[in-house]
Coordinates of C-alpha atoms in Angstrom, one line a residue:
X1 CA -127.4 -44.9 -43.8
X2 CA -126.1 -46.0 -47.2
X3 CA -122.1 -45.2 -47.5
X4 CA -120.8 -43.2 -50.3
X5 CA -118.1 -43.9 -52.2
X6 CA -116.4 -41.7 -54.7
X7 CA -114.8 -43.5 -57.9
X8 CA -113.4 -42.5 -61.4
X9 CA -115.4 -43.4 -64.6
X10 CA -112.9 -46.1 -65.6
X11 CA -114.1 -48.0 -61.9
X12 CA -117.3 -48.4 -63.4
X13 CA -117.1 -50.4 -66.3
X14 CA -115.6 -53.6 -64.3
X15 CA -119.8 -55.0 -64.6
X16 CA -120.5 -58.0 -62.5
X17 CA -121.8 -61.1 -64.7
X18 CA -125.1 -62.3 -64.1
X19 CA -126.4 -63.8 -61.0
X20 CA -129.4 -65.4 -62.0
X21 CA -130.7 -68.0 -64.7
X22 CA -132.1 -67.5 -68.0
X23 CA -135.8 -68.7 -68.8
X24 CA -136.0 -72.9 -70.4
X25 CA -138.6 -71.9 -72.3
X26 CA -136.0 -70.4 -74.8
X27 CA -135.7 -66.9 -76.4
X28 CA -138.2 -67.3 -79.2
X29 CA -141.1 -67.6 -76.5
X30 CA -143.3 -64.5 -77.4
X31 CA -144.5 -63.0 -74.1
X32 CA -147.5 -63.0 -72.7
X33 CA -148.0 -59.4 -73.6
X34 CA -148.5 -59.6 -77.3
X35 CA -150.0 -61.6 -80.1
X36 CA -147.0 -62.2 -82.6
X37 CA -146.7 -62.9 -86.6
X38 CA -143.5 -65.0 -87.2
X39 CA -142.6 -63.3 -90.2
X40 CA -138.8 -62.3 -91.0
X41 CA -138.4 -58.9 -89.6
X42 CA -135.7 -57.0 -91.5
X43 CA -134.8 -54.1 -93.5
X44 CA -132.8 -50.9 -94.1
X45 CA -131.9 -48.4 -91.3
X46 CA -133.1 -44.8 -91.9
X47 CA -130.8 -42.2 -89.8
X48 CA -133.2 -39.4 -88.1
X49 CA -131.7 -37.8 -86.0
X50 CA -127.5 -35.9 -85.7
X51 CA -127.3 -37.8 -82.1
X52 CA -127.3 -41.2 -83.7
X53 CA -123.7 -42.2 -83.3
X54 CA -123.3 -43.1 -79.5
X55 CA -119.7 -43.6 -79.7
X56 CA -119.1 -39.6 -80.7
X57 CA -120.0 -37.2 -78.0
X58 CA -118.6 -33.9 -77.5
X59 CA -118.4 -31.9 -73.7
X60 CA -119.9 -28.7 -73.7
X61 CA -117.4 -26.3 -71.8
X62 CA -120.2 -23.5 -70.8
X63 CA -123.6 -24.2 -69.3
X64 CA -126.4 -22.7 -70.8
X65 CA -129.0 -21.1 -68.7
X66 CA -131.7 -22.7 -70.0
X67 CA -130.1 -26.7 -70.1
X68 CA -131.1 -29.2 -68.4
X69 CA -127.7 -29.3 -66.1
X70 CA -128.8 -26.0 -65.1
X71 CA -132.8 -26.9 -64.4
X72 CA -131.7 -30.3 -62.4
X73 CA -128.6 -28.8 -60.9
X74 CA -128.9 -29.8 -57.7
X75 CA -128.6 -33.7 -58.9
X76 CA -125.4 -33.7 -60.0
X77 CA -121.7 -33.2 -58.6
X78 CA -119.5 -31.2 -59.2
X79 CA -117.3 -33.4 -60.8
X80 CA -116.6 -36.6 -59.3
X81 CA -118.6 -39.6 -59.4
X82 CA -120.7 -41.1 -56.1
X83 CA -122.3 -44.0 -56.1
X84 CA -124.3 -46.6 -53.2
X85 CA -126.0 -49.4 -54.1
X86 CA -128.9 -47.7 -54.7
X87 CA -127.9 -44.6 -56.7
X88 CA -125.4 -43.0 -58.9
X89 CA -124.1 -39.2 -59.4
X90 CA -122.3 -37.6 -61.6
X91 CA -121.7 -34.0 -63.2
X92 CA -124.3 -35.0 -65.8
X93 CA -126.3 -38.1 -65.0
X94 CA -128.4 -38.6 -61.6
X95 CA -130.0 -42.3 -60.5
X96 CA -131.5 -43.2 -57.5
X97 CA -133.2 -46.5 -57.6
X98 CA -136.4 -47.2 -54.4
X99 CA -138.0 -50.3 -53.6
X100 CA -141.7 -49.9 -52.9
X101 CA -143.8 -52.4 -51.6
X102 CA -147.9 -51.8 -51.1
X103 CA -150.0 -55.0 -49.5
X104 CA -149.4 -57.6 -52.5
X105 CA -147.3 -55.6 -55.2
X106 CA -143.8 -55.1 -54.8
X107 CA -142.0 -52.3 -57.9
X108 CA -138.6 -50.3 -58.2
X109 CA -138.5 -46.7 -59.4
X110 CA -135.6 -45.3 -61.3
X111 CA -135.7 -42.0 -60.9
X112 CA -133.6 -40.2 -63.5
X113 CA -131.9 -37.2 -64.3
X114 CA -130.3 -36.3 -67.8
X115 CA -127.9 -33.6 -68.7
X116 CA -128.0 -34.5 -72.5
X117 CA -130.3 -36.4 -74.9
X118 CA -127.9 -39.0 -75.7
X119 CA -127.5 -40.3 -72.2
X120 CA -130.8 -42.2 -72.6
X121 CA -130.1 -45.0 -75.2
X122 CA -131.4 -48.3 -76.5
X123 CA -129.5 -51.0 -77.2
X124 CA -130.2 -54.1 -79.6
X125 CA -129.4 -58.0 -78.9
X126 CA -126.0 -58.8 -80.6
X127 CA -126.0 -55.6 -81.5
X128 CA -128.2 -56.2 -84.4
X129 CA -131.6 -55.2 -85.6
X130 CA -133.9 -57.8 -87.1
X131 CA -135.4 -61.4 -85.7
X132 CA -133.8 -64.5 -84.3
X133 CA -131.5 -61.8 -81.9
X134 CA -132.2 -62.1 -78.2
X135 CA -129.9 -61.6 -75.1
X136 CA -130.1 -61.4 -71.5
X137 CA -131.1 -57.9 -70.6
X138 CA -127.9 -58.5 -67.6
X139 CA -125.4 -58.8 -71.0
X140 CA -126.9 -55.8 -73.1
X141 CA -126.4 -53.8 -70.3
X142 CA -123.1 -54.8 -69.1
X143 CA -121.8 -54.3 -72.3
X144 CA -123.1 -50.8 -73.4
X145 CA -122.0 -49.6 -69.3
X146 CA -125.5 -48.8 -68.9
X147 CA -126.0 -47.4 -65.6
X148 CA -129.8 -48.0 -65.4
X149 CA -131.6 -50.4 -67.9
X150 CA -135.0 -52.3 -68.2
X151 CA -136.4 -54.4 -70.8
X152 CA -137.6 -52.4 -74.4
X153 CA -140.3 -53.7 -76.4
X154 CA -139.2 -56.6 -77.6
X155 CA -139.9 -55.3 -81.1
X156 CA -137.8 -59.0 -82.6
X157 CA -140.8 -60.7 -81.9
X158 CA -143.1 -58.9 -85.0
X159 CA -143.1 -57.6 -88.0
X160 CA -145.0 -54.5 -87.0
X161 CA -144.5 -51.2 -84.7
X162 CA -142.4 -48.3 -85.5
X163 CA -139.0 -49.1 -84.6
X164 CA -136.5 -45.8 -84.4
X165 CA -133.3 -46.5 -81.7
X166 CA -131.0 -43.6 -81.4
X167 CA -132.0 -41.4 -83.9
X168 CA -132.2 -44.6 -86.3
X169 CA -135.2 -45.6 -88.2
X170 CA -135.5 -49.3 -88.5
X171 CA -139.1 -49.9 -89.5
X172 CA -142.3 -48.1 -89.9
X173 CA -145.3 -50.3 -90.0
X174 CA -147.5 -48.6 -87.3
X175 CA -148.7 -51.0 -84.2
X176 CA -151.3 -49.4 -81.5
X177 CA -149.1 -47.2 -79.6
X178 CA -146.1 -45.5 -79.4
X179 CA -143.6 -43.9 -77.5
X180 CA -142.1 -41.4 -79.0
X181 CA -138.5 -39.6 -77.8
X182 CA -137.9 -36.2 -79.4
X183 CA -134.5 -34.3 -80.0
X184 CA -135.5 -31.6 -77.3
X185 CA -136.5 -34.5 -75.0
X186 CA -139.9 -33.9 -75.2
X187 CA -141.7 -37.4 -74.8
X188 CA -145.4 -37.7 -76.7
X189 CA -147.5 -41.2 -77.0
X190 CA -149.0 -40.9 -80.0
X191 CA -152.5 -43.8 -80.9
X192 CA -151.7 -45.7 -84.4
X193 CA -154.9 -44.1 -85.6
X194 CA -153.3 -40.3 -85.4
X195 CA -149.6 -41.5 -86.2
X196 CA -148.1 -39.5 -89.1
X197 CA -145.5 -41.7 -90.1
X198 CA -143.8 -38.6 -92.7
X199 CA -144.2 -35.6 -89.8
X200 CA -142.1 -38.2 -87.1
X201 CA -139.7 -38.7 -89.7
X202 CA -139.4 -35.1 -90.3
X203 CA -139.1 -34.9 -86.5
X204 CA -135.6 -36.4 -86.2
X205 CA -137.0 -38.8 -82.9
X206 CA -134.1 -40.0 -81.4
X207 CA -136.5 -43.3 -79.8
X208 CA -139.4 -44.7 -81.1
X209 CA -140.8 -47.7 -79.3
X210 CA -144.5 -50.4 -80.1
X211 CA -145.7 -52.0 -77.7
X212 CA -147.8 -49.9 -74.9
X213 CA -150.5 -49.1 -74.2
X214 CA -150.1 -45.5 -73.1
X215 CA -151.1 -45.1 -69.3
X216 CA -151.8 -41.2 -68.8
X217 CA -153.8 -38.5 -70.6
X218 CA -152.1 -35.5 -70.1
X219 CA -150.9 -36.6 -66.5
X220 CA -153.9 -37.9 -65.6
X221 CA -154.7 -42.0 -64.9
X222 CA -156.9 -43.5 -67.8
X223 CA -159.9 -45.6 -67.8
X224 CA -159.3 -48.0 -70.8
X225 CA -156.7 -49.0 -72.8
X226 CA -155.7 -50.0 -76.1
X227 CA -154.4 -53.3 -74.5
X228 CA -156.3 -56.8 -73.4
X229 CA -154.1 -57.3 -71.1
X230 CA -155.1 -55.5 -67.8
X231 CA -155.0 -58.3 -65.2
X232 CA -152.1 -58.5 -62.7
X233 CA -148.9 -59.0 -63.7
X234 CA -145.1 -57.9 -63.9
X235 CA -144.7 -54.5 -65.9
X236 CA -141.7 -52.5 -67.1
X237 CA -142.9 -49.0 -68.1
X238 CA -141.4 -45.9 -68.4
X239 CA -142.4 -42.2 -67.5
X240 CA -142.0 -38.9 -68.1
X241 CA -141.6 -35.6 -66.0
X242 CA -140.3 -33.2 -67.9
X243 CA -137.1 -33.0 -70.9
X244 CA -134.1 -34.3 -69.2
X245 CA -136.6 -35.8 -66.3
X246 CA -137.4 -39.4 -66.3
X247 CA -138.2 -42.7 -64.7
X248 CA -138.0 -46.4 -64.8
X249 CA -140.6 -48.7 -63.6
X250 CA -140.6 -52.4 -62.9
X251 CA -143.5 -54.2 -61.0
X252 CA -142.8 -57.7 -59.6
X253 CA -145.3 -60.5 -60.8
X254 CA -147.2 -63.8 -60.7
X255 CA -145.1 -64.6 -57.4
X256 CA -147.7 -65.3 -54.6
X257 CA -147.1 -64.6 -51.6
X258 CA -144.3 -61.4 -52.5
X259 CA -145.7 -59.9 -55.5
X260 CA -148.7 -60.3 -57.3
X261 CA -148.0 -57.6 -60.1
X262 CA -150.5 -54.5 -61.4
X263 CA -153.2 -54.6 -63.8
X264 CA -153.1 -51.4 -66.6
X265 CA -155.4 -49.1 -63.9
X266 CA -153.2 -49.5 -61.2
X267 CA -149.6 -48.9 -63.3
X268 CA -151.6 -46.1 -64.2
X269 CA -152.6 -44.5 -61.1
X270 CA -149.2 -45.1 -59.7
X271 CA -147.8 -42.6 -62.6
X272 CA -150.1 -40.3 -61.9
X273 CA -149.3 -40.2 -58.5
X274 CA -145.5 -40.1 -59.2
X275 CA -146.8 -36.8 -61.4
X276 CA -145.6 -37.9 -64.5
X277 CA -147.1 -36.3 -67.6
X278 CA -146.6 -38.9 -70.0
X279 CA -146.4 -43.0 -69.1
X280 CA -146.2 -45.7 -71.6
X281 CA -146.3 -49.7 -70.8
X282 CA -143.3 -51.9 -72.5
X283 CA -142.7 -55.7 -72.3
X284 CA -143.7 -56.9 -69.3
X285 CA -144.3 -60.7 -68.1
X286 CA -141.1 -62.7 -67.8
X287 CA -139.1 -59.9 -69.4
X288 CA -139.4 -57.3 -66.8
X289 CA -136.4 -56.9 -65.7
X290 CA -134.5 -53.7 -64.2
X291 CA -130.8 -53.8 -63.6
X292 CA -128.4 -50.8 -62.2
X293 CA -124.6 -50.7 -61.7
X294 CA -124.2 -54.1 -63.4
X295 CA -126.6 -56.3 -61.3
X296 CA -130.5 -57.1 -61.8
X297 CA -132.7 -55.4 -59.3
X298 CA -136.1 -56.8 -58.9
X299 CA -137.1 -60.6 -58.6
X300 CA -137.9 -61.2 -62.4
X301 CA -140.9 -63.9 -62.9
X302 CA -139.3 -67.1 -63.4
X303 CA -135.9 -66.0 -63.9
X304 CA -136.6 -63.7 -66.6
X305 CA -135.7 -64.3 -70.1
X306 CA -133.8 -63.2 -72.8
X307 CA -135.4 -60.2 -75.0
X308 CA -134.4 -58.4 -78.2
X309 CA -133.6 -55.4 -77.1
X310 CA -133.2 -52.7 -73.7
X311 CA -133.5 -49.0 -73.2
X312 CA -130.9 -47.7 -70.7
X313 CA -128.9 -44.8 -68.9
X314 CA -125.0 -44.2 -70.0
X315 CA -122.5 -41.3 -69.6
X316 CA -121.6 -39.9 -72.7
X317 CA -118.2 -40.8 -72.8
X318 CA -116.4 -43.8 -70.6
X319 CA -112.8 -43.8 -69.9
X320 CA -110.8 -47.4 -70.0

């Protein structure tokens, strides 16, 4: 049995430094997952949504019927925080992190619960939009307090694929698919060919991520995707249950003998089974990386790398 311990928010910041090494083959290697233009990748930011300042977040004293704190409430305390090594609780955010392992495959689940749409956040390398930035997904995190965090999609590494990171718009040249977060917390994966660039804007999405493919139709596993890259290998992915209900995938790769990885079918089948509605594929490879509490989880390929950017788990407001 895991013990729990019970600590104030200000215990939780003090964020281990990393324990493992970065990739040789440099931040600037593009990863297996894409094909990639090196064109400069800059621009202006384009605010779409109220939420987009992360640092100003104020505490509802009442709970609403119909919020999420009151739908999930049996996930969170009452007040205090618990945490093991394996999960963290709070009076608004709920993470418990599983190990699975099935004959050659070995993955971690995140399973997440949200009491707000701000507590799920992206983060950028140095902080900065636009190419040349990469980071250690072990730093990001540690410096924003993430609670949970994987790899994004390394969007630093092209010039195209809707880019929108906490309700702001960084670019809007369309790329296959996308992953689009909504202000009710609504998730939709959306083709390039039926992307309406003006309605999302008009939307107010608080995340927008390129890279995919998308995994389910409507809950259920697909066939084909828009993706050539369907052998085995590691994946970060993330899924989605319901508004304020999500989760975090990260399959171990190209490591015989522990973990092989999944092809595209078999990520797929595994959301469906999770009975996720909506599942979308992000940078996988060497990036895929999952870290909780301040330390990286799975056995990244290699060592991992560094990566332009991270979508992660925070409270709302930290004390210290």
């Amino acid at each position: 049995m895991q013990q729990v311990s019970t600590v104030s928010p200000t215990q939780l910041i003090q964020i281990e430094t990393m324990d493992i090494q970065t990739s040789s083959t440099g931040e600037s290697e593009p990863t297996t997952d894409l094909h990639v233009t090196e064109t400069e990748s800059s621009g202006e930011s384009t605010a779409l949504s109220d939420s987009s300042n992360a640092d100003s977040h104020p505490e509802s004293t009442t709970i609403d019927p119909e919020s999420w704190q009151a739908s999930f409430a049996d996930q969170f305390t009452e007040g205090l925080i618990e945490t093991t090594d394996r999960s963290y609780r709070s009076d608004t955010i709920s993470v418990t992190i599983s190990r699975h392992q099935a004959d050659d495959v070995v993955y971690f689940l995140a399973d997440i619960y949200l009491t707000a749409l701000d507590q799920f956040r992206t983060a950028l390398a140095a902080d900065t939009f636009g190419k040349g930035f990469s980071e250690p997904v072990l730093d990001m995190s540690a410096r924003h307090n993430a609670i949970v965090s994987i790899t994004g999609d390394y969007y630093g590494i092209r010039v195209f694929g809707i880019v929108v990171r906490d309700g702001i718009l960084y670019r809007d040249v369309l790329f296959q698919d996308s992953l689009i977060l909504y202000p009710d917390g609504r998730m939709e994966t959306i083709p390039a060919s039926l992307f309406n660039v003006d309605q999302i804007k008009e939307s107010g999405a608080w995340q927008i991520w390129s890279f995919g493919p998308m995994l389910l139709d409507q809950g259920h596993a697909m066939e084909t995707f828009n993706s050539q890259v369907n052998p085995d290998n590691p994946r970060s992915a993330i899924g989605y249950y319901e508004p304020g209900h999500y989760c975090f995938v990260v399959v171990d790769g190209r490591q015989p003998g522990y973990s092989n990885g999944m092809t595209l079918n078999e990520l797929s089948e595994l959301f469906e089974t999770l009975g996720c509605q909506i599942a979308y594929n992000l940078d996988g490879g060497q990036s895929a990386i999952m870290t909780f509490m301040g330390k990286i989880v799975n056995s990244p390929y290699n060592g991992g790398r560094n990566v332009s950017d991270i979508v992660y788990v925070g409270e709302n407001k930290m004390s210290g």
